[in-house]
Short mmCIF file of C-alpha atoms in Angstrom, two decimals:
data_model
loop_
_atom_site.label_atom_id
_atom_site.label_comp_id
_atom_site.label_asym_id
_atom_site.label_seq_id
_atom_site.Cartn_x
_atom_site.Cartn_y
_atom_site.Cartn_z
CA MET A 919 29.93 4.20 -5.89
CA ALA A 920 28.27 2.74 -2.77
CA LEU A 921 31.08 4.19 -0.58
CA LEU A 922 30.66 7.60 -2.30
CA LEU A 923 26.87 7.47 -1.78
CA CYS A 924 27.26 6.60 1.93
CA LEU A 925 29.86 9.39 2.43
CA MET A 926 27.49 11.96 0.81
CA LEU A 927 24.65 10.86 3.01
CA ALA A 928 26.78 11.04 6.13
CA ALA A 929 27.97 14.63 5.16
CA LEU A 930 24.32 15.67 4.58
CA ALA A 931 23.32 14.27 8.03
CA ALA A 932 26.28 16.08 9.64
CA LEU A 933 25.26 19.31 8.04
CA ALA A 934 21.62 18.80 9.12
CA LEU A 935 22.72 18.31 12.70
CA LYS A 936 25.06 21.21 12.65
CA ARG A 937 22.36 23.53 11.17
CA SER A 938 19.79 22.39 13.87
CA GLY A 939 22.27 22.92 16.72
CA GLY A 940 22.84 19.28 17.40
CA ARG A 941 19.24 18.49 18.07
CA ILE A 942 16.82 16.45 15.95
CA ASP A 943 13.43 18.09 15.63
CA LEU A 944 11.14 15.12 15.91
CA PRO A 945 7.82 16.88 15.30
CA ARG A 946 9.19 18.48 12.10
CA LEU A 947 10.28 14.95 10.94
CA ARG A 948 6.94 13.53 11.63
CA GLY A 949 5.40 16.38 9.65
CA LEU A 950 7.66 15.48 6.70
CA VAL A 951 6.61 11.72 6.89
CA ALA A 952 2.91 12.68 7.33
CA ALA A 953 3.19 14.76 4.13
CA LEU A 954 3.90 11.72 2.09
CA PRO A 955 1.07 10.28 0.06
CA ALA A 956 -0.77 7.63 1.96
CA GLN A 957 -3.02 6.53 -0.72
CA ARG A 958 -1.70 3.56 -2.83
CA ARG A 959 -2.97 2.20 -6.05
CA VAL A 960 -2.44 -1.43 -5.13
CA GLU A 961 -3.80 -2.69 -1.84
CA VAL A 962 -3.30 -6.20 -0.37
CA LEU A 963 -6.60 -7.09 1.21
CA GLU A 964 -5.83 -10.73 2.41
CA THR A 965 -3.20 -13.28 1.99
CA ARG A 966 -3.60 -16.94 2.81
CA ARG A 967 -1.08 -19.79 2.67
CA ALA A 968 -2.37 -22.47 0.16
CA SER A 969 0.64 -24.92 0.51
CA GLN A 970 4.27 -24.93 1.53
CA TYR A 971 5.16 -23.13 -1.80
CA ALA A 972 2.11 -21.05 -2.68
CA ASP A 973 0.03 -18.19 -1.29
CA ILE A 974 -3.37 -16.95 -2.44
CA CYS A 975 -3.63 -13.14 -2.41
CA LEU A 976 -6.60 -10.89 -2.73
CA LEU A 977 -5.52 -7.51 -4.26
CA ARG A 978 -7.38 -4.34 -5.14
CA CYS A 979 -6.17 -1.96 -7.86
CA ASP A 980 -8.05 0.82 -9.72
CA GLY A 981 -11.50 -0.29 -8.68
CA ARG A 982 -10.88 -4.02 -9.39
CA GLU A 983 -10.21 -7.01 -7.26
CA TYR A 984 -7.77 -9.72 -8.26
CA LEU A 985 -7.41 -13.25 -6.68
CA VAL A 986 -3.86 -14.37 -7.47
CA LEU A 987 -2.14 -17.64 -6.70
CA CYS A 988 1.54 -16.86 -6.06
CA GLY A 989 4.12 -19.73 -6.35
CA GLN A 990 7.87 -19.84 -6.33
CA GLN A 991 8.18 -19.68 -10.10
CA GLN A 992 4.98 -18.07 -11.31
CA GLN A 993 1.74 -16.15 -10.54
CA LEU A 994 -1.64 -17.27 -11.77
CA LEU A 995 -4.64 -15.05 -11.95
CA LEU A 996 -7.55 -17.01 -10.54
CA ARG A 997 -10.28 -14.35 -10.64
CA GLU A 998 -10.80 -10.73 -11.58
CA SER A 999 -13.86 -8.75 -10.63
CA ALA A 1000 -15.22 -5.25 -9.98
CA CYS A 1001 -14.99 -4.05 -6.31
CA PRO A 1002 -18.21 -4.60 -4.39
CA VAL A 1003 -20.19 -1.65 -3.24
CA PRO A 1004 -18.91 -0.55 0.25
CA ALA A 1005 -21.20 -1.81 3.12
CA SER A 1006 -21.09 1.68 4.63
CA ALA A 1007 -23.07 3.13 1.68
CA PRO A 1008 -26.79 3.47 2.54
CA ALA A 1009 -29.18 1.33 0.52
CA SER A 1010 -31.28 4.35 -0.52
CA ALA A 1011 -28.20 5.88 -2.21
CA ALA A 1012 -27.70 2.75 -4.31
CA LEU A 1013 -31.27 2.92 -5.62
CA PRO A 1014 -32.36 6.16 -7.14
CA GLY A 1015 -35.75 7.43 -6.02
CA ALA A 1016 -36.07 4.77 -3.27
CA GLU A 1017 -36.30 7.34 -0.39
CA GLY A 1018 -39.76 8.63 -1.25
CA GLU A 1019 -41.50 5.36 -1.73
CA ALA A 1020 -43.59 3.87 1.10
CA GLY A 1021 -45.17 0.44 0.58
#
């Protein structure tokens, strides 16, 4: 099965090269790669080595952050919390009606 799959991929590559006149159009290939979705649901924010056999990972998924201890045989959820407000958001946007008040 693997041989058949490799032969089919080689035949498709040969047909693509024949169709393009033996040239590979790199800008077109970059456009295809750029069209792939860049946004992922799971994001690894930070990873630290806790010991020779374990890592601590900070993950973000669907608006939540997870602190996970990853060992050889198991994973342990240490903490789960809501994602903090991004630092780039202005303080007046976080507090409704705060822009018109002067002390």
